[in-house]
Amino acid sequence: MKATLSRGAVSALVVAALGFTAAGCGGKGDSAEGKERPSPSKAAAAQADKPKKAAAGALSAAQLAEVIVGKGDVAGYKFEAKAKDEILNLNMPAKPEACQAVADMFFFGTQPEAKASLGRNITPAGKDSTDANYTSLVLLSHEQADAEKVIGDLRTSVEKCGGKYEHLEMKYDGVKALPAPEVGDEAVSYRVSGDFDGDKMPMFVTVVRSGSTLVAASTLNYLEPEKTEVPAEVIEAQLAKLKKGA
């Protein structure tokens, strides 16, 4: 999508990517067939409806639905279906260009585009839980060569981004590589911060490749940003379920 977006549309897209709406209200839980929230913009709606063709080696949307984590897979967490308009391949340029892959992954976008994708919004469950981390997890289906390219480009982007970038009229900083978990075939972890309406908030991201599928997870902590952490147990459970399903 090459068209220029209005400031309002940009804000709506960022809100969707961060999951503010999902974090602020309850849903129907784990059902992937529950009602989706209205699209935050015409641009997002058009992107969500864009058809994708599954290629050889890439899991289809139906196959992703069978292997994505959900209710009962990880104790202590609540899983909700992630709306289509929260997974966007905007193909809009970032400045500097070296940060493009990081900017794309903010919206769970990749170049080349995933053949199919499916996500979950994940929050700690239990009345005694004090964990305020909010995680978005998305499975991105590719042919294996494309999956390898995407995670390789992301790793390079994190290293060469220079710590800050601009994308869709928004400014981000604090881009920094973090120790990646030794799981899957390869993994990349990093952090990035954005200034949203005056509030700077860090987001921690982990992307793991398992064969031709990418497991992408981003975590925010609205109450205690300094305690932001991508839940390792959720990543491990997702990889185990993906491997078993494959």
mmCIF file of C-alpha atoms in Angstrom:
data_model
loop_
_atom_site.group_PDB
_atom_site.id
_atom_site.type_symbol
_atom_site.label_atom_id
_atom_site.label_comp_id
_atom_site.label_asym_id
_atom_site.label_seq_id
_atom_site.Cartn_x
_atom_site.Cartn_y
_atom_site.Cartn_z
ATOM 1 C CA MET A 1 0.000 0.000 0.000
ATOM 2 C CA LYS A 2 1.689 3.165 -1.216
ATOM 3 C CA ALA A 3 -0.994 5.780 -0.525
ATOM 4 C CA THR A 4 -0.450 8.520 2.040
ATOM 5 C CA LEU A 5 -2.355 8.025 5.286
ATOM 6 C CA SER A 6 -3.941 10.796 7.328
ATOM 7 C CA ARG A 7 -2.730 11.487 10.859
ATOM 8 C CA GLY A 8 -5.973 10.029 12.212
ATOM 9 C CA ALA A 9 -5.537 6.846 10.209
ATOM 10 C CA VAL A 10 -1.943 6.532 11.390
ATOM 11 C CA SER A 11 -3.003 6.860 15.026
ATOM 12 C CA ALA A 12 -5.720 4.245 14.546
ATOM 13 C CA LEU A 13 -3.273 1.810 13.013
ATOM 14 C CA VAL A 14 -0.786 2.268 15.847
ATOM 15 C CA VAL A 15 -3.508 1.793 18.452
ATOM 16 C CA ALA A 16 -4.575 -1.429 16.739
ATOM 17 C CA ALA A 17 -1.013 -2.717 16.559
ATOM 18 C CA LEU A 18 -0.402 -1.996 20.239
ATOM 19 C CA GLY A 19 -3.661 -3.668 21.207
ATOM 20 C CA PHE A 20 -4.950 -0.824 23.406
ATOM 21 C CA THR A 21 -8.564 -1.730 22.626
ATOM 22 C CA ALA A 22 -8.088 -5.393 23.413
ATOM 23 C CA ALA A 23 -6.177 -4.648 26.598
ATOM 24 C CA GLY A 24 -8.806 -2.250 27.835
ATOM 25 C CA CYS A 25 -11.820 -4.483 27.519
ATOM 26 C CA GLY A 26 -12.799 -8.123 27.728
ATOM 27 C CA GLY A 27 -13.617 -10.378 24.808
ATOM 28 C CA LYS A 28 -15.227 -13.703 24.126
ATOM 29 C CA GLY A 29 -12.054 -15.514 24.992
ATOM 30 C CA ASP A 30 -10.318 -18.043 22.809
ATOM 31 C CA SER A 31 -12.747 -18.427 19.924
ATOM 32 C CA ALA A 32 -11.212 -17.452 16.596
ATOM 33 C CA GLU A 33 -14.722 -17.230 15.186
ATOM 34 C CA GLY A 34 -15.898 -14.511 17.551
ATOM 35 C CA LYS A 35 -16.939 -11.128 16.252
ATOM 36 C CA GLU A 36 -14.078 -8.902 15.171
ATOM 37 C CA ARG A 37 -13.884 -5.320 16.301
ATOM 38 C CA PRO A 38 -14.599 -2.714 13.616
ATOM 39 C CA SER A 39 -11.630 -1.842 11.417
ATOM 40 C CA PRO A 40 -9.860 1.293 12.697
ATOM 41 C CA SER A 41 -9.522 2.750 9.203
ATOM 42 C CA LYS A 42 -10.392 2.159 5.582
ATOM 43 C CA ALA A 43 -6.749 1.452 4.930
ATOM 44 C CA ALA A 44 -6.705 -1.262 7.565
ATOM 45 C CA ALA A 45 -9.929 -2.771 6.250
ATOM 46 C CA ALA A 46 -8.599 -2.912 2.721
ATOM 47 C CA GLN A 47 -5.424 -4.581 3.935
ATOM 48 C CA ALA A 48 -7.326 -7.103 6.053
ATOM 49 C CA ASP A 49 -9.440 -8.150 3.061
ATOM 50 C CA LYS A 50 -6.451 -8.515 0.724
ATOM 51 C CA PRO A 51 -6.385 -12.133 -0.499
ATOM 52 C CA LYS A 52 -3.289 -14.225 0.146
ATOM 53 C CA LYS A 53 -2.418 -17.385 -1.707
ATOM 54 C CA ALA A 54 -0.809 -20.234 0.266
ATOM 55 C CA ALA A 55 2.315 -21.543 -1.447
ATOM 56 C CA ALA A 56 4.018 -24.913 -1.245
ATOM 57 C CA GLY A 57 5.713 -25.273 2.142
ATOM 58 C CA ALA A 58 3.609 -22.541 3.710
ATOM 59 C CA LEU A 59 0.831 -23.432 6.151
ATOM 60 C CA SER A 60 -2.657 -22.350 5.149
ATOM 61 C CA ALA A 61 -4.915 -20.217 7.338
ATOM 62 C CA ALA A 62 -6.848 -23.359 8.279
ATOM 63 C CA GLN A 63 -3.642 -25.115 9.295
ATOM 64 C CA LEU A 64 -2.545 -22.145 11.378
ATOM 65 C CA ALA A 65 -5.876 -22.287 13.209
ATOM 66 C CA GLU A 66 -5.084 -25.869 14.214
ATOM 67 C CA VAL A 67 -1.646 -25.114 15.655
ATOM 68 C CA ILE A 68 -1.957 -21.684 17.276
ATOM 69 C CA VAL A 69 -1.919 -21.556 21.077
ATOM 70 C CA GLY A 70 -5.187 -21.051 22.877
ATOM 71 C CA LYS A 71 -7.228 -21.847 25.947
ATOM 72 C CA GLY A 72 -5.733 -24.628 28.035
ATOM 73 C CA ASP A 73 -2.332 -24.616 26.338
ATOM 74 C CA VAL A 74 -0.577 -22.401 28.908
ATOM 75 C CA ALA A 75 -1.755 -22.159 32.493
ATOM 76 C CA GLY A 76 -2.238 -18.669 33.880
ATOM 77 C CA TYR A 77 -3.036 -16.914 30.611
ATOM 78 C CA LYS A 78 -6.152 -15.768 28.817
ATOM 79 C CA PHE A 79 -6.222 -15.987 25.018
ATOM 80 C CA GLU A 80 -8.385 -13.941 22.667
ATOM 81 C CA ALA A 81 -8.591 -13.993 18.884
ATOM 82 C CA LYS A 82 -6.604 -11.167 17.304
ATOM 83 C CA ALA A 83 -8.576 -9.101 14.794
ATOM 84 C CA LYS A 84 -7.422 -9.085 11.168
ATOM 85 C CA ASP A 85 -6.934 -5.322 11.275
ATOM 86 C CA GLU A 86 -4.218 -5.787 13.897
ATOM 87 C CA ILE A 87 -1.993 -7.699 11.442
ATOM 88 C CA LEU A 88 -0.999 -5.371 8.624
ATOM 89 C CA ASN A 89 1.466 -5.453 5.756
ATOM 90 C CA LEU A 90 1.466 -1.724 5.040
ATOM 91 C CA ASN A 91 4.559 -1.571 2.788
ATOM 92 C CA MET A 92 5.159 2.060 3.787
ATOM 93 C CA PRO A 93 8.762 3.352 3.861
ATOM 94 C CA ALA A 94 10.636 3.878 7.109
ATOM 95 C CA LYS A 95 13.386 6.461 7.634
ATOM 96 C CA PRO A 96 16.169 5.438 7.686
ATOM 97 C CA GLU A 97 15.662 2.557 5.276
ATOM 98 C CA ALA A 98 17.801 0.298 7.468
ATOM 99 C CA CYS A 99 14.932 0.236 9.982
ATOM 100 C CA GLN A 100 12.322 -1.026 7.491
ATOM 101 C CA ALA A 101 12.067 -4.587 8.783
ATOM 102 C CA VAL A 102 11.704 -3.351 12.385
ATOM 103 C CA ALA A 103 9.013 -0.878 11.293
ATOM 104 C CA ASP A 104 7.142 -3.577 9.372
ATOM 105 C CA MET A 105 7.227 -6.020 12.300
ATOM 106 C CA PHE A 106 5.636 -3.385 14.570
ATOM 107 C CA PHE A 107 2.432 -4.201 12.643
ATOM 108 C CA PHE A 108 3.423 -7.876 12.136
ATOM 109 C CA GLY A 109 4.226 -7.127 8.516
ATOM 110 C CA THR A 110 7.003 -8.771 6.514
ATOM 111 C CA GLN A 111 8.664 -8.488 3.128
ATOM 112 C CA PRO A 112 7.828 -10.717 1.363
ATOM 113 C CA GLU A 113 4.309 -10.807 2.724
ATOM 114 C CA ALA A 114 3.113 -13.804 4.693
ATOM 115 C CA LYS A 115 0.893 -16.250 2.784
ATOM 116 C CA ALA A 116 -1.363 -16.568 5.828
ATOM 117 C CA SER A 117 -1.407 -15.183 9.358
ATOM 118 C CA LEU A 118 -3.318 -15.684 12.588
ATOM 119 C CA GLY A 119 -2.931 -14.112 15.997
ATOM 120 C CA ARG A 120 -3.827 -14.126 19.663
ATOM 121 C CA ASN A 121 -3.971 -11.348 22.256
ATOM 122 C CA ILE A 122 -2.693 -12.767 25.528
ATOM 123 C CA THR A 123 -3.055 -11.479 29.079
ATOM 124 C CA PRO A 124 -2.233 -13.001 32.483
ATOM 125 C CA ALA A 125 -5.244 -14.632 34.120
ATOM 126 C CA GLY A 126 -6.168 -15.270 37.729
ATOM 127 C CA LYS A 127 -7.532 -13.000 40.422
ATOM 128 C CA ASP A 128 -4.209 -12.980 42.272
ATOM 129 C CA SER A 129 -2.092 -12.101 39.233
ATOM 130 C CA THR A 130 -0.165 -8.820 39.416
ATOM 131 C CA ASP A 131 1.425 -9.277 35.986
ATOM 132 C CA ALA A 132 0.406 -6.400 33.710
ATOM 133 C CA ASN A 133 2.157 -7.618 30.575
ATOM 134 C CA TYR A 134 0.012 -7.657 27.440
ATOM 135 C CA THR A 135 1.252 -9.847 24.575
ATOM 136 C CA SER A 136 0.275 -10.098 20.947
ATOM 137 C CA LEU A 137 1.352 -13.332 19.269
ATOM 138 C CA VAL A 138 1.062 -13.901 15.526
ATOM 139 C CA LEU A 139 1.889 -16.878 13.331
ATOM 140 C CA LEU A 140 3.191 -15.829 9.906
ATOM 141 C CA SER A 141 3.218 -18.498 7.218
ATOM 142 C CA HIS A 142 5.906 -18.385 4.530
ATOM 143 C CA GLU A 143 7.811 -20.656 2.223
ATOM 144 C CA GLN A 144 10.957 -21.626 4.103
ATOM 145 C CA ALA A 145 13.354 -19.552 2.011
ATOM 146 C CA ASP A 146 11.160 -16.490 2.580
ATOM 147 C CA ALA A 147 10.917 -17.171 6.318
ATOM 148 C CA GLU A 148 14.703 -17.371 6.523
ATOM 149 C CA LYS A 149 15.024 -14.106 4.605
ATOM 150 C CA VAL A 150 12.494 -12.288 6.786
ATOM 151 C CA ILE A 151 14.149 -13.191 10.082
ATOM 152 C CA GLY A 152 17.601 -12.522 8.629
ATOM 153 C CA ASP A 153 16.505 -9.092 7.402
ATOM 154 C CA LEU A 154 14.939 -8.354 10.799
ATOM 155 C CA ARG A 155 18.151 -9.265 12.617
ATOM 156 C CA THR A 156 20.152 -7.000 10.314
ATOM 157 C CA SER A 157 17.605 -4.202 10.676
ATOM 158 C CA VAL A 158 17.848 -4.283 14.473
ATOM 159 C CA GLU A 159 21.648 -4.154 14.269
ATOM 160 C CA LYS A 160 21.897 -1.373 11.667
ATOM 161 C CA CYS A 161 18.848 0.753 12.467
ATOM 162 C CA GLY A 162 20.852 3.173 14.592
ATOM 163 C CA GLY A 163 18.427 3.108 17.506
ATOM 164 C CA LYS A 164 15.621 5.269 16.119
ATOM 165 C CA TYR A 165 13.408 5.728 13.082
ATOM 166 C CA GLU A 166 10.290 7.372 11.680
ATOM 167 C CA HIS A 167 7.382 5.480 10.173
ATOM 168 C CA LEU A 168 3.879 6.635 9.259
ATOM 169 C CA GLU A 169 4.583 10.064 10.779
ATOM 170 C CA MET A 170 5.418 8.488 14.136
ATOM 171 C CA LYS A 171 8.829 8.504 15.827
ATOM 172 C CA TYR A 172 10.373 5.487 17.535
ATOM 173 C CA ASP A 173 13.610 5.088 19.466
ATOM 174 C CA GLY A 174 15.395 2.760 21.827
ATOM 175 C CA VAL A 175 15.786 0.073 19.153
ATOM 176 C CA LYS A 176 18.168 -2.380 20.791
ATOM 177 C CA ALA A 177 18.970 -6.047 20.320
ATOM 178 C CA LEU A 178 18.214 -8.313 23.292
ATOM 179 C CA PRO A 179 19.429 -11.849 24.029
ATOM 180 C CA ALA A 180 17.321 -14.169 21.873
ATOM 181 C CA PRO A 181 15.924 -17.398 23.320
ATOM 182 C CA GLU A 182 17.608 -20.582 22.129
ATOM 183 C CA VAL A 183 14.434 -22.079 20.698
ATOM 184 C CA GLY A 184 13.136 -23.015 17.256
ATOM 185 C CA ASP A 185 15.485 -22.911 14.277
ATOM 186 C CA GLU A 186 16.596 -19.325 14.957
ATOM 187 C CA ALA A 187 15.323 -16.326 16.883
ATOM 188 C CA VAL A 188 15.646 -12.549 17.178
ATOM 189 C CA SER A 189 14.730 -10.413 20.192
ATOM 190 C CA TYR A 190 14.796 -6.637 20.562
ATOM 191 C CA ARG A 191 13.082 -3.659 22.132
ATOM 192 C CA VAL A 192 11.668 -0.470 20.627
ATOM 193 C CA SER A 193 9.982 2.531 22.249
ATOM 194 C CA GLY A 194 7.331 4.888 20.933
ATOM 195 C CA ASP A 195 5.952 8.194 22.174
ATOM 196 C CA PHE A 196 2.161 7.983 22.061
ATOM 197 C CA ASP A 197 0.285 11.100 23.172
ATOM 198 C CA GLY A 198 3.210 12.051 25.387
ATOM 199 C CA ASP A 199 3.620 8.646 27.020
ATOM 200 C CA LYS A 200 6.799 6.794 26.100
ATOM 201 C CA MET A 201 6.272 3.053 26.182
ATOM 202 C CA PRO A 202 8.751 0.255 25.430
ATOM 203 C CA MET A 203 7.707 -2.787 23.443
ATOM 204 C CA PHE A 204 9.686 -6.029 23.616
ATOM 205 C CA VAL A 205 9.635 -8.262 20.548
ATOM 206 C CA THR A 206 10.689 -11.861 19.946
ATOM 207 C CA VAL A 207 10.449 -13.545 16.555
ATOM 208 C CA VAL A 208 11.242 -17.254 16.216
ATOM 209 C CA ARG A 209 11.462 -19.268 13.009
ATOM 210 C CA SER A 210 10.233 -22.851 13.103
ATOM 211 C CA GLY A 211 10.664 -24.264 9.629
ATOM 212 C CA SER A 212 8.675 -22.061 7.280
ATOM 213 C CA THR A 213 6.562 -20.431 10.009
ATOM 214 C CA LEU A 214 7.463 -17.360 12.044
ATOM 215 C CA VAL A 215 6.197 -16.984 15.602
ATOM 216 C CA ALA A 216 6.162 -13.241 16.316
ATOM 217 C CA ALA A 217 5.369 -11.941 19.798
ATOM 218 C CA SER A 218 5.364 -8.380 21.108
ATOM 219 C CA THR A 219 4.749 -7.395 24.706
ATOM 220 C CA LEU A 220 3.780 -4.134 26.419
ATOM 221 C CA ASN A 221 3.290 -3.418 30.094
ATOM 222 C CA TYR A 222 0.886 -0.528 30.572
ATOM 223 C CA LEU A 223 1.297 -0.250 34.344
ATOM 224 C CA GLU A 224 4.952 -1.127 34.932
ATOM 225 C CA PRO A 225 6.915 -0.629 31.694
ATOM 226 C CA GLU A 226 10.158 -1.571 33.426
ATOM 227 C CA LYS A 227 8.779 -5.089 33.930
ATOM 228 C CA THR A 228 7.964 -5.696 30.264
ATOM 229 C CA GLU A 229 8.875 -9.234 29.233
ATOM 230 C CA VAL A 230 7.801 -11.572 26.432
ATOM 231 C CA PRO A 231 6.496 -14.682 28.262
ATOM 232 C CA ALA A 232 8.924 -17.525 27.493
ATOM 233 C CA GLU A 233 6.380 -20.182 28.466
ATOM 234 C CA VAL A 234 3.942 -18.937 25.825
ATOM 235 C CA ILE A 235 6.634 -18.976 23.112
ATOM 236 C CA GLU A 236 7.711 -22.486 24.109
ATOM 237 C CA ALA A 237 4.131 -23.775 24.149
ATOM 238 C CA GLN A 238 3.495 -22.273 20.728
ATOM 239 C CA LEU A 239 6.597 -23.851 19.233
ATOM 240 C CA ALA A 240 5.718 -27.234 20.735
ATOM 241 C CA LYS A 241 2.187 -27.087 19.344
ATOM 242 C CA LEU A 242 3.444 -25.933 15.948
ATOM 243 C CA LYS A 243 5.982 -28.765 15.787
ATOM 244 C CA LYS A 244 3.418 -31.350 16.855
ATOM 245 C CA GLY A 245 0.911 -30.099 14.292
ATOM 246 C CA ALA A 246 3.498 -30.090 11.504
#
